[in-house]
Amino acid sequence: MKSLKKRELHSNAFLVAVSAMVLGLIAGAILMASIGSNPFTGFWYLFRGSLMNIERVGNTLATATTLMLVGLSVAFAFKTGLFNIGASGQMLVGGLCATIVAHKVFLPRPFFLAVLIGSALAGGALWGVIPGFLKAKFNVHEVVATIMMNWIAYWSVYYFVPAYLKGPSLETESASIAVSQSLRNEWLTNLFNGSYMNLGFFVAIISVILIKFILDKTTLGFSLKAVGANRFCAEYAGIKVNRNVVISMMIAGGLAGLAGLSFYTGYSRNMQIGVMPSQGFDGIAVALLGASNPLGVFFSALFFGILQSGKGFMNAMTKVPPEIADTIIAVIIYFTATSVLFKRFWDAAFRRRNKRINPQEDSVEMTPEKEGK
Amino acid sequence: MWNTLVSIFPYAIAYTIPMLMTSLGGLYSERSGVTNLGLEGLMLVGYFASAITIKMTEATLGINALPVGLLVGVAAGAIFSLLHAFASINLRADQVISGTAINMLAAALTVYLARTISGSGNVRIMMGIIRKNVPFLSKIPIIGPLFFSQSYWTTWVCLIIWALSWILLYKTSFGLRLRACGEHPSAVASAGINVHKMRYFGVTMSGALAGLGGSVILITYSGEFNGTVAGLGFLSIAALIFGQWKPLGILGATFFFGIATTIANVSQVIPSLQVIPPVFFKIFPYVATLLALVLFSKNSAAPKAIGEPF
């Protein structure tokens, strides 16, 4: 067996993701320093704000739930070679359907939960399947179509909520959903000391497992990935490309709809109008950092959940504005988009190192990568 | 009806101009072959930069602070767009992801800075442009009251920029080369022209014009930086598509969308429009764009090499 030192090293997705993450955090530190705050104190309060007691951990998990589902949605579409930038709109429509159900449908708890989840799934799937259909049938680029769908959803919610779901006091948000009609659960709320933690977390975990199963173990998953890898090759092999595009967008939309469910009926328990949910875009970061892998999405959603959930506490304890978390996420997306930089950097670094260790070999031998993510 | 029209037209034009500039920026970028979904963010950067500049200089410069703020907004948009240019031209990054990153970065960074500088996320300026009737032209019947009354001077500057851009893109050899970079970059390269430089020009122009669009929002109808341009950047992308990537097309499309948005905003106070729910006017631009995409899907006017790194 070769010792670790003698191994040839190559850059891989994990290393590139970690590099982007570290650079994002460094950029955040520089920004904090530039306004005269100590970055170490800033990050200390950021992480304390999301992890210091059981209630805050619950809030972090609830924040991560939404990100996980959106990330899963974006990642699933990525696998089929589609870019679902419309998760925000799908979240809005899924959330709107669920909110309507929460206000109007009264059933025994298990049936009610099934209807609630089903309505969000259906709403999101509808909003995803339209761009999918336009792509398959008319070759309309899904990025443009989903952006248009986002704003159609935004304005529909903007006028629908005040007209039909208005709260007693405010014009700009829906009436609060009763706890018994929401995803909150007494047992969970008590366990996490009254946090926002809700059943959506389990919906997300089940979705991660289910999506991993679909992608790795079923014919559907195989054909979806084949279309993503090379649609012409897939077509030649007899896979119905267009049908797969529609199915992929439908599932991606459904997942984003579930994210809307977890956010609007679990986390906030009402819908504000005039807000494009930023989680729809954070989900792109989650998917990219997780290398579009369900397990990777799970962990990167937890990481972004920590960032998003601790920012309020940090803002209260230091002078650093809460937008630092969003800035860090944006920088991470930018660096994953430009990941070729890190690939070059690490490959060059490894080549030097490999040469130093095995000067006679011409570093062509392939070795299994250490972290196979 | 006539009175309604006369009263909403100046608003429709005020709404159209920022979109027109941003859309024109998108035209430069996409014609040179680089998709730019970051227009919303670039607008926001211009919006923010001009707000800060005007707030800091209005005490000393007086009314001259407005053009200074406009120029700073243009410069800020251009500089910020270099991030997108570097990623998509030199590093061959996915342009959609890079554009999305630009949007998110602009949204977070501008509010971050605004909070640090002014305490709250908003930056309010004291002055704005005073609307004026254009001499002589506003006296022409019909056209006068509709187009030349109660107008901002920035409107005319922007229309001149639009006209000059048309000439640059369609009547000069430089424009031909720029457009060719979006259709067939290797042919342009084989003619000895630096495709990367042309694309850098395209993307930087898009940043500058989107920055201008954002600054115009500030000094005409908004008067305050509030951390969002409410989807106007995306609406500009819709106008670019609906206008089929042509200068006259985007002029028509942005004006069309501008009128729709204005009607939606005022429909509740004008009795003759109350029968139609405002939501229809608000979603109309997006639905129209989707329909246009479907209708033109067979022979799309989109630049052929768009989004492909060279």
XYZ file of C-alpha atoms in Angstrom:
683
model
C 0.000 0.000 0.000
C 1.227 3.424 -0.928
C 1.627 5.800 1.960
C -0.565 8.859 1.914
C 2.393 11.039 1.081
C 3.166 9.201 -2.106
C -0.379 9.488 -3.400
C -1.123 11.594 -6.410
C -3.595 14.322 -5.514
C -6.079 15.998 -7.813
C -8.578 18.740 -7.256
C -12.168 17.617 -6.809
C -15.623 19.021 -6.213
C -15.252 18.893 -2.440
C -11.994 20.839 -2.443
C -13.395 23.428 -4.851
C -16.529 23.879 -2.719
C -14.503 24.281 0.459
C -12.256 26.833 -1.272
C -15.283 28.869 -2.331
C -16.694 28.658 1.180
C -13.449 29.785 2.805
C -13.078 32.666 0.355
C -16.691 33.703 1.043
C -15.987 33.782 4.773
C -12.758 35.710 4.194
C -14.669 38.241 2.065
C -17.151 38.573 4.933
C -14.282 39.128 7.374
C -12.797 41.830 5.145
C -16.182 43.553 4.926
C -16.591 43.482 8.688
C -13.087 44.884 9.139
C -13.760 47.601 6.562
C -16.499 49.105 8.721
C -14.303 48.995 11.796
C -15.678 45.851 13.445
C -13.572 42.963 14.607
C -14.252 40.013 12.251
C -13.537 37.444 14.974
C -16.121 38.968 17.317
C -18.511 39.234 14.369
C -18.255 35.568 13.439
C -18.271 34.537 17.105
C -21.654 36.244 17.596
C -22.901 34.970 14.230
C -22.283 31.364 15.255
C -23.465 31.914 18.810
C -26.643 33.471 17.432
C -27.454 30.295 15.572
C -26.127 27.646 17.947
C -25.862 28.919 21.506
C -28.930 27.212 22.988
C -31.510 24.632 22.040
C -34.065 27.227 20.937
C -31.595 28.843 18.561
C -30.547 25.464 17.200
C -34.221 24.832 16.480
C -34.502 28.134 14.606
C -31.377 27.286 12.626
C -32.807 23.896 11.654
C -36.094 25.530 10.641
C -34.200 28.035 8.470
C -32.103 25.237 7.001
C -35.270 23.237 6.203
C -36.438 25.769 3.613
C -32.952 26.099 2.150
C -32.595 22.336 1.967
C -35.790 21.908 -0.036
C -34.976 24.771 -2.409
C -31.425 23.497 -2.779
C -32.767 20.054 -3.563
C -35.092 21.560 -6.177
C -32.274 23.435 -7.918
C -29.925 20.446 -7.649
C -32.500 18.069 -9.111
C -33.021 20.321 -12.132
C -29.227 20.661 -12.512
C -28.985 16.883 -12.816
C -31.173 17.041 -15.929
C -29.138 19.953 -17.270
C -31.809 22.512 -16.379
C -31.339 25.677 -14.383
C -34.296 26.251 -12.091
C -33.938 29.931 -11.210
C -37.686 30.024 -10.557
C -37.661 28.407 -7.132
C -38.839 31.705 -5.609
C -42.009 31.701 -7.678
C -42.621 28.015 -7.040
C -42.158 28.650 -3.324
C -44.692 31.478 -3.468
C -47.323 29.437 -5.278
C -46.750 26.321 -3.157
C -46.874 28.475 -0.041
C -50.015 30.243 -1.229
C -51.821 26.950 -1.878
C -50.769 25.661 1.536
C -51.836 28.886 3.223
C -55.266 28.675 1.612
C -55.624 25.091 2.830
C -54.443 26.066 6.314
C -57.109 28.749 6.504
C -60.026 26.991 4.854
C -59.720 23.220 5.295
C -60.528 21.565 8.597
C -59.840 17.845 8.917
C -58.398 15.404 11.474
C -54.662 16.114 11.854
C -53.154 13.263 9.727
C -55.516 13.890 6.787
C -55.066 17.596 7.126
C -51.277 17.299 6.962
C -51.557 15.132 3.863
C -53.797 17.691 2.136
C -51.534 20.537 3.249
C -48.385 18.888 1.909
C -50.180 17.774 -1.238
C -51.443 21.257 -2.013
C -47.976 22.802 -1.700
C -46.508 20.036 -3.811
C -49.165 20.550 -6.482
C -48.823 24.342 -6.528
C -45.072 24.231 -6.874
C -45.211 21.460 -9.443
C -47.679 23.452 -11.547
C -45.380 26.471 -11.479
C -42.445 24.256 -12.479
C -44.174 22.214 -15.116
C -45.168 25.240 -17.225
C -41.561 26.262 -17.996
C -40.734 22.580 -18.424
C -43.497 22.210 -20.983
C -42.455 25.401 -22.804
C -38.883 24.098 -22.911
C -39.889 20.681 -24.216
C -42.480 21.823 -26.705
C -41.215 25.209 -27.929
C -37.553 25.187 -26.843
C -38.089 28.280 -24.693
C -35.064 28.684 -22.435
C -36.052 27.591 -18.930
C -34.040 30.371 -17.266
C -36.044 33.108 -18.968
C -39.343 31.261 -18.547
C -38.838 30.622 -14.825
C -37.870 34.267 -14.224
C -41.128 35.345 -15.865
C -43.020 32.791 -13.751
C -41.360 34.223 -10.625
C -42.800 37.649 -11.255
C -46.193 36.342 -12.283
C -46.294 34.543 -8.925
C -45.046 37.633 -7.113
C -47.795 39.876 -8.453
C -50.491 37.222 -8.119
C -49.681 36.816 -4.432
C -49.443 40.596 -4.119
C -53.093 40.988 -5.076
C -54.504 37.658 -3.917
C -53.454 37.817 -0.259
C -55.029 41.188 0.646
C -58.184 40.280 -1.269
C -58.860 36.842 0.191
C -56.571 36.099 3.139
C -56.223 39.493 4.779
C -55.305 39.661 8.436
C -57.218 41.788 10.939
C -54.640 44.570 11.220
C -52.142 44.731 8.389
C -52.865 45.152 4.679
C -49.505 43.749 3.652
C -49.698 40.252 5.072
C -52.104 37.375 5.414
C -53.830 36.479 8.665
C -51.688 34.355 10.941
C -52.299 30.631 10.645
C -53.500 28.981 13.853
C -50.798 26.764 15.377
C -53.085 23.738 15.136
C -53.482 24.395 11.390
C -49.748 24.872 10.773
C -46.734 22.612 10.523
C -45.805 23.474 14.095
C -46.071 20.636 16.502
C -46.408 20.882 20.263
C -43.912 18.144 20.918
C -41.293 19.739 18.651
C -41.944 23.229 19.959
C -41.457 22.018 23.540
C -38.403 19.969 22.643
C -36.734 23.038 21.109
C -37.922 25.428 23.789
C -40.465 27.367 21.742
C -38.458 27.812 18.550
C -39.712 27.957 14.956
C -38.828 24.293 14.532
C -41.630 22.462 12.687
C -42.571 19.279 10.883
C -41.153 20.705 7.665
C -37.755 19.462 8.812
C -38.918 15.862 8.482
C -40.477 16.633 5.101
C -37.043 17.878 4.037
C -35.199 14.822 5.379
C -37.629 12.468 3.650
C -37.257 14.481 0.432
C -33.460 14.238 0.583
C -33.644 10.460 0.985
C -36.332 10.095 -1.674
C -34.481 12.221 -4.216
C -31.253 10.360 -3.556
C -33.134 7.114 -4.115
C -34.772 8.359 -7.336
C -31.481 9.605 -8.754
C -29.357 6.602 -7.802
C -31.653 3.600 -7.847
C -34.440 4.084 -10.400
C -34.725 4.045 -14.185
C -36.328 7.471 -14.048
C -33.313 8.871 -12.223
C -30.950 7.249 -14.676
C -32.729 8.670 -17.702
C -32.960 12.118 -16.086
C -29.225 12.111 -15.465
C -28.570 10.797 -18.966
C -30.481 13.745 -20.436
C -28.442 16.083 -18.249
C -25.135 14.533 -19.228
C -25.733 14.585 -22.970
C -29.210 15.063 -24.356
C -28.294 13.949 -27.882
C -26.707 10.779 -26.637
C -29.731 10.136 -24.444
C -32.055 10.657 -27.402
C -29.987 8.241 -29.466
C -30.288 5.681 -26.703
C -34.071 5.929 -26.944
C -34.711 8.077 -23.892
C -37.587 10.501 -24.378
C -35.729 13.748 -23.721
C -38.711 16.083 -23.761
C -40.724 13.963 -21.378
C -37.798 13.888 -18.964
C -37.413 17.663 -19.138
C -41.058 18.109 -18.163
C -40.849 15.533 -15.354
C -37.657 17.041 -14.006
C -39.113 20.546 -13.869
C -42.293 19.196 -12.304
C -40.406 17.468 -9.483
C -38.096 20.455 -9.021
C -41.139 22.731 -8.812
C -42.805 20.403 -6.323
C -39.727 20.460 -4.085
C -39.637 24.254 -4.176
C -43.365 24.216 -3.364
C -42.553 22.159 -0.269
C -39.971 24.777 0.637
C -42.782 27.327 0.477
C -44.848 25.039 2.704
C -42.099 24.827 5.312
C -41.535 28.578 5.259
C -45.045 30.018 5.072
C -46.997 27.502 7.142
C -44.202 26.361 9.435
C -41.657 29.089 9.980
C -43.504 32.393 9.567
C -47.155 31.183 9.654
C -48.230 34.028 7.386
C -47.476 35.422 3.930
C -46.111 38.899 3.405
C -46.800 40.529 0.079
C -44.243 42.397 -1.988
C -41.415 40.088 -0.975
C -39.659 37.820 -3.460
C -38.418 35.049 -1.160
C -34.634 35.279 -1.224
C -34.389 31.608 -0.280
C -35.142 30.826 -3.921
C -31.779 32.292 -4.854
C -29.932 31.121 -1.749
C -31.010 27.648 -2.863
C -28.810 28.044 -5.946
C -25.869 28.520 -3.597
C -26.942 25.494 -1.577
C -27.109 23.325 -4.686
C -23.803 24.574 -6.084
C -21.930 24.171 -2.827
C -23.457 20.736 -2.355
C -22.272 19.764 -5.853
C -25.920 18.965 -6.756
C -25.719 15.877 -4.585
C -28.631 15.313 -2.138
C -26.262 14.620 0.730
C -24.131 17.616 -0.180
C -27.299 19.725 -0.290
C -28.163 18.546 3.216
C -24.865 19.722 4.675
C -24.594 22.957 2.722
C -28.175 23.848 3.724
C -27.155 23.429 7.371
C -24.158 25.709 6.784
C -26.239 28.419 5.111
C -28.931 27.954 7.755
C -26.347 28.769 10.422
C -25.291 31.908 8.516
C -28.855 33.132 7.965
C -30.175 32.338 11.400
C -27.327 33.887 13.397
C -27.237 37.212 11.624
C -29.898 38.873 13.761
C -28.085 38.121 17.010
C -24.799 39.291 15.507
C -26.455 42.533 14.437
C -27.772 43.075 17.947
C -24.407 42.475 19.599
C -22.099 44.251 17.110
C -22.319 47.050 14.563
C -22.271 44.616 11.642
C -25.465 44.822 9.520
C -27.287 41.487 9.032
C -26.792 41.652 5.259
C -23.289 40.280 5.850
C -24.767 36.756 5.669
C -26.335 37.403 2.262
C -23.097 38.977 1.056
C -21.130 35.901 2.081
C -23.627 33.644 0.277
C -23.416 35.776 -2.876
C -19.620 35.709 -2.809
C -19.694 31.926 -2.442
C -21.970 31.648 -5.511
C -19.648 33.903 -7.470
C -16.655 31.784 -6.537
C -18.379 28.514 -7.372
C -19.261 29.990 -10.776
C -15.606 30.837 -11.262
C -14.470 27.526 -9.779
C -12.122 27.031 -12.710
C -9.780 29.392 -10.866
C -9.509 27.023 -7.896
C -9.265 23.993 -10.126
C -6.275 25.554 -11.840
C -4.796 26.636 -8.524
C -5.114 23.258 -6.832
C -4.040 21.331 -9.908
C -0.944 23.497 -10.187
C -0.247 23.130 -6.483
C -0.677 19.363 -6.597
C 1.462 19.031 -9.713
C 4.328 20.779 -7.961
C 3.858 18.606 -4.912
C 3.571 15.400 -6.918
C 6.707 16.250 -8.856
C 8.578 16.874 -5.640
C 7.557 13.521 -4.197
C 7.916 11.355 -7.289
C 10.346 13.216 -9.529
C 10.856 10.293 -11.931
C 7.156 9.676 -12.642
C 5.343 11.899 -15.056
C 2.210 12.173 -12.913
C -0.114 10.413 -15.298
C -1.121 7.616 -12.980
C -4.696 8.012 -11.809
C -5.412 7.222 -8.210
C -8.780 7.076 -6.519
C -9.642 10.414 -5.064
C -9.658 10.761 -1.348
C -12.957 12.523 -0.971
C -15.175 11.123 -3.666
C -17.921 13.733 -3.394
C -60.498 59.405 -21.288
C -58.291 62.083 -22.840
C -57.646 63.684 -19.491
C -56.767 60.331 -17.988
C -54.317 59.714 -20.793
C -52.709 63.128 -20.427
C -52.327 62.656 -16.702
C -50.814 59.159 -16.801
C -48.521 59.618 -19.822
C -45.761 61.532 -18.009
C -45.679 58.771 -15.377
C -45.561 56.071 -18.022
C -42.616 57.818 -19.672
C -40.858 58.286 -16.344
C -41.285 54.572 -15.715
C -40.159 53.610 -19.210
C -36.832 55.446 -19.305
C -34.930 53.483 -16.617
C -36.156 50.254 -18.187
C -35.172 51.458 -21.645
C -31.624 52.220 -20.527
C -31.237 48.900 -18.722
C -32.715 47.015 -21.624
C -30.352 48.816 -23.981
C -27.489 47.759 -21.734
C -28.729 44.189 -21.992
C -28.779 44.621 -25.763
C -25.074 45.570 -25.833
C -24.136 42.640 -23.643
C -26.268 39.973 -25.276
C -25.461 41.141 -28.802
C -21.797 40.708 -27.959
C -22.590 37.163 -26.837
C -22.728 37.417 -23.035
C -25.992 36.680 -21.217
C -26.500 39.246 -18.493
C -29.026 38.279 -15.856
C -27.311 40.629 -13.434
C -29.073 43.722 -14.777
C -31.278 43.979 -11.701
C -28.207 44.040 -9.479
C -26.339 46.476 -11.704
C -29.321 48.843 -11.616
C -29.298 48.619 -7.848
C -25.595 49.479 -7.729
C -26.175 52.602 -9.824
C -29.201 53.484 -7.702
C -27.171 53.200 -4.514
C -23.991 54.894 -5.753
C -25.850 57.936 -7.050
C -27.924 58.168 -3.845
C -24.824 58.220 -1.652
C -23.035 60.682 -3.935
C -25.947 63.098 -4.076
C -26.548 62.867 -0.342
C -22.915 63.732 0.373
C -22.536 66.523 -2.157
C -25.949 68.193 -2.295
C -25.086 70.635 0.485
C -22.078 71.998 -1.382
C -22.957 71.497 -5.054
C -26.636 72.322 -4.910
C -28.566 71.271 -7.990
C -25.330 70.259 -9.743
C -25.142 67.274 -7.421
C -27.713 65.511 -9.618
C -25.587 65.156 -12.785
C -22.574 64.278 -10.632
C -24.600 61.544 -8.955
C -25.760 60.309 -12.337
C -22.180 59.993 -13.572
C -21.065 58.196 -10.411
C -23.989 55.800 -10.794
C -22.928 55.054 -14.376
C -19.324 54.491 -13.316
C -20.318 52.259 -10.394
C -22.499 50.090 -12.632
C -19.686 49.773 -15.178
C -17.115 48.820 -12.536
C -19.421 46.306 -10.872
C -20.179 44.674 -14.226
C -16.470 43.889 -14.628
C -17.029 41.081 -12.112
C -19.462 39.503 -14.539
C -17.209 40.215 -17.510
C -14.185 38.649 -15.843
C -16.133 35.540 -14.816
C -17.900 34.960 -18.110
C -15.197 36.045 -20.573
C -11.877 35.112 -18.987
C -12.921 32.253 -16.737
C -15.604 30.819 -19.030
C -17.966 30.601 -16.058
C -21.644 29.756 -16.318
C -23.059 33.175 -17.179
C -26.429 32.517 -15.593
C -24.847 31.645 -12.249
C -22.473 34.583 -12.438
C -25.366 36.946 -13.230
C -27.360 35.556 -10.314
C -24.360 36.068 -8.043
C -24.167 39.697 -9.226
C -27.835 40.222 -8.335
C -27.469 38.740 -4.869
C -24.185 40.496 -4.181
C -25.596 43.871 -5.238
C -28.743 43.410 -3.147
C -26.791 42.463 -0.036
C -23.811 44.772 -0.411
C -25.736 47.979 -1.149
C -28.001 47.571 1.880
C -24.992 46.568 3.996
C -23.231 49.782 3.036
C -26.386 51.891 3.312
C -26.953 50.662 6.865
C -23.351 51.384 7.772
C -23.408 54.881 6.295
C -26.877 56.130 7.124
C -27.956 53.928 10.021
C -31.064 52.611 8.287
C -31.181 50.760 4.991
C -32.554 53.817 3.197
C -30.754 56.819 1.740
C -32.973 59.828 1.140
C -31.907 62.737 -1.054
C -33.238 66.259 -0.648
C -33.700 67.254 -4.240
C -34.943 65.795 -7.475
C -35.337 67.000 -11.025
C -38.086 69.541 -11.542
C -40.447 68.566 -14.333
C -40.677 71.090 -17.133
C -42.650 71.553 -20.308
C -40.422 71.491 -23.359
C -40.556 74.956 -24.994
C -42.538 75.141 -28.282
C -42.895 71.345 -28.637
C -45.335 71.073 -25.742
C -47.681 73.419 -27.628
C -48.202 70.946 -30.484
C -51.717 69.505 -30.294
C -52.080 65.876 -29.108
C -48.352 65.018 -29.150
C -47.430 68.075 -27.097
C -49.406 67.287 -23.948
C -48.632 63.558 -24.189
C -44.891 63.556 -24.783
C -43.459 67.013 -24.187
C -45.220 68.184 -21.033
C -44.035 67.661 -17.494
C -40.887 65.891 -18.621
C -37.547 65.347 -16.897
C -34.372 66.434 -18.665
C -32.914 62.963 -18.107
C -35.590 61.559 -20.420
C -34.115 63.469 -23.348
C -30.540 62.559 -22.441
C -31.519 58.900 -22.321
C -33.342 59.056 -25.640
C -30.239 60.611 -27.225
C -28.138 57.767 -25.785
C -30.629 55.293 -27.227
C -30.418 56.927 -30.690
C -26.610 57.071 -30.610
C -26.485 53.409 -29.588
C -28.653 52.489 -32.529
C -26.283 54.292 -34.886
C -23.246 52.735 -33.205
C -24.622 49.208 -33.357
C -26.216 49.260 -36.793
C -24.453 51.916 -38.875
C -20.774 51.490 -38.011
C -18.274 48.712 -38.644
C -17.607 48.593 -34.900
C -21.262 47.782 -34.301
C -21.199 45.102 -36.967
C -18.207 43.489 -35.277
C -19.844 43.660 -31.867
C -22.995 42.011 -33.149
C -20.960 39.399 -34.998
C -19.320 38.435 -31.701
C -22.731 37.328 -30.530
C -23.518 35.394 -33.677
C -20.287 33.799 -34.802
C -17.332 34.704 -32.610
C -14.847 32.465 -34.392
C -15.522 34.243 -37.690
C -14.846 37.558 -35.977
C -11.662 36.179 -34.474
C -10.462 34.917 -37.838
C -10.928 38.430 -39.219
C -8.303 39.527 -36.699
C -10.579 41.130 -34.137
C -10.202 40.521 -30.416
C -13.480 38.895 -29.350
C -12.644 39.213 -25.649
C -12.188 42.985 -25.935
C -15.470 43.378 -27.814
C -17.303 41.359 -25.176
C -15.685 43.358 -22.390
C -17.043 46.459 -24.098
C -20.515 44.920 -24.353
C -20.678 43.881 -20.706
C -19.229 47.156 -19.423
C -21.776 49.101 -21.466
C -24.541 46.999 -19.956
C -23.243 47.849 -16.485
C -22.958 51.542 -17.286
C -26.432 51.758 -18.807
C -28.068 49.719 -16.050
C -26.309 51.990 -13.553
C -27.724 54.947 -15.431
C -31.182 53.374 -15.288
C -30.901 52.963 -11.525
C -29.690 56.542 -11.044
C -32.542 57.867 -13.170
C -35.060 56.090 -10.914
C -33.543 57.887 -7.954
C -33.511 61.423 -9.298
C -36.838 61.272 -11.096
C -39.668 59.520 -9.315
C -38.162 57.801 -6.284
C -36.006 60.305 -4.370
C -34.849 57.633 -1.981
C -32.670 54.540 -2.132
C -34.664 51.772 -0.458
C -32.654 48.662 -1.270
C -34.645 47.339 -4.209
C -35.620 48.197 -7.767
C -38.623 45.850 -7.472
C -37.886 43.656 -10.454
C -37.379 46.451 -12.988
C -34.113 44.810 -14.061
C -35.907 41.560 -14.815
C -38.672 43.494 -16.539
C -35.936 45.026 -18.719
C -34.736 41.546 -19.649
C -38.323 40.701 -20.551
C -38.467 43.849 -22.703
C -35.218 42.858 -24.391
C -36.725 39.513 -25.364
C -40.127 40.944 -26.229
C -38.362 43.557 -28.380
C -36.457 40.735 -30.078
C -32.996 42.161 -29.318
C -33.524 45.250 -31.539
C -33.256 48.930 -30.491
C -36.640 49.942 -31.896
C -38.149 46.765 -30.489
C -36.955 47.467 -26.957
C -38.147 51.071 -27.195
C -41.619 49.812 -28.046
C -41.513 47.000 -25.495
C -40.341 49.145 -22.576
C -42.941 51.794 -23.364
C -45.631 49.131 -23.577
C -44.545 47.703 -20.207
C -44.233 51.184 -18.757
C -47.838 51.976 -19.651
C -49.028 48.629 -18.276
C -47.247 49.229 -14.966
C -48.553 52.775 -14.686
C -52.116 51.701 -15.389
C -51.817 48.990 -12.753
C -50.603 51.567 -10.230
C -53.373 54.081 -10.888
C -56.251 51.856 -11.953
C -57.903 51.931 -8.536
C -58.338 55.688 -8.589
C -59.563 56.002 -12.153
C -63.188 54.845 -12.467
C -63.011 53.776 -16.121
C -60.193 51.332 -15.315
C -61.588 49.859 -12.111
C -63.371 47.054 -13.914
C -60.052 45.330 -14.670
C -58.187 44.052 -11.603
C -54.688 45.598 -11.449
C -53.070 42.175 -11.219
C -53.721 41.715 -14.942
C -51.702 44.804 -15.820
C -48.897 43.755 -13.491
C -48.500 40.231 -14.854
C -49.210 41.274 -18.422
C -45.554 42.044 -19.366
C -44.371 38.628 -18.185
C -47.180 36.691 -19.831
C -46.656 38.685 -23.041
C -42.961 37.829 -22.974
C -43.672 34.140 -22.500
C -46.109 34.267 -25.415
C -43.560 36.110 -27.554
C -40.996 33.427 -26.760
C -43.435 30.741 -27.848
C -44.477 32.585 -31.011
C -40.927 33.370 -32.112
C -39.529 30.022 -31.024
C -39.227 28.778 -34.607
C -37.116 31.698 -35.815
C -35.760 33.352 -32.719
C -33.891 36.615 -33.127
C -31.702 35.796 -30.123
C -27.975 36.079 -30.821
C -26.796 32.599 -31.791
C -23.651 32.405 -29.699
C -25.285 33.874 -26.608
C -24.054 32.374 -23.377
C -21.239 30.473 -25.031
C -17.754 31.269 -23.785
C -15.169 31.936 -26.456
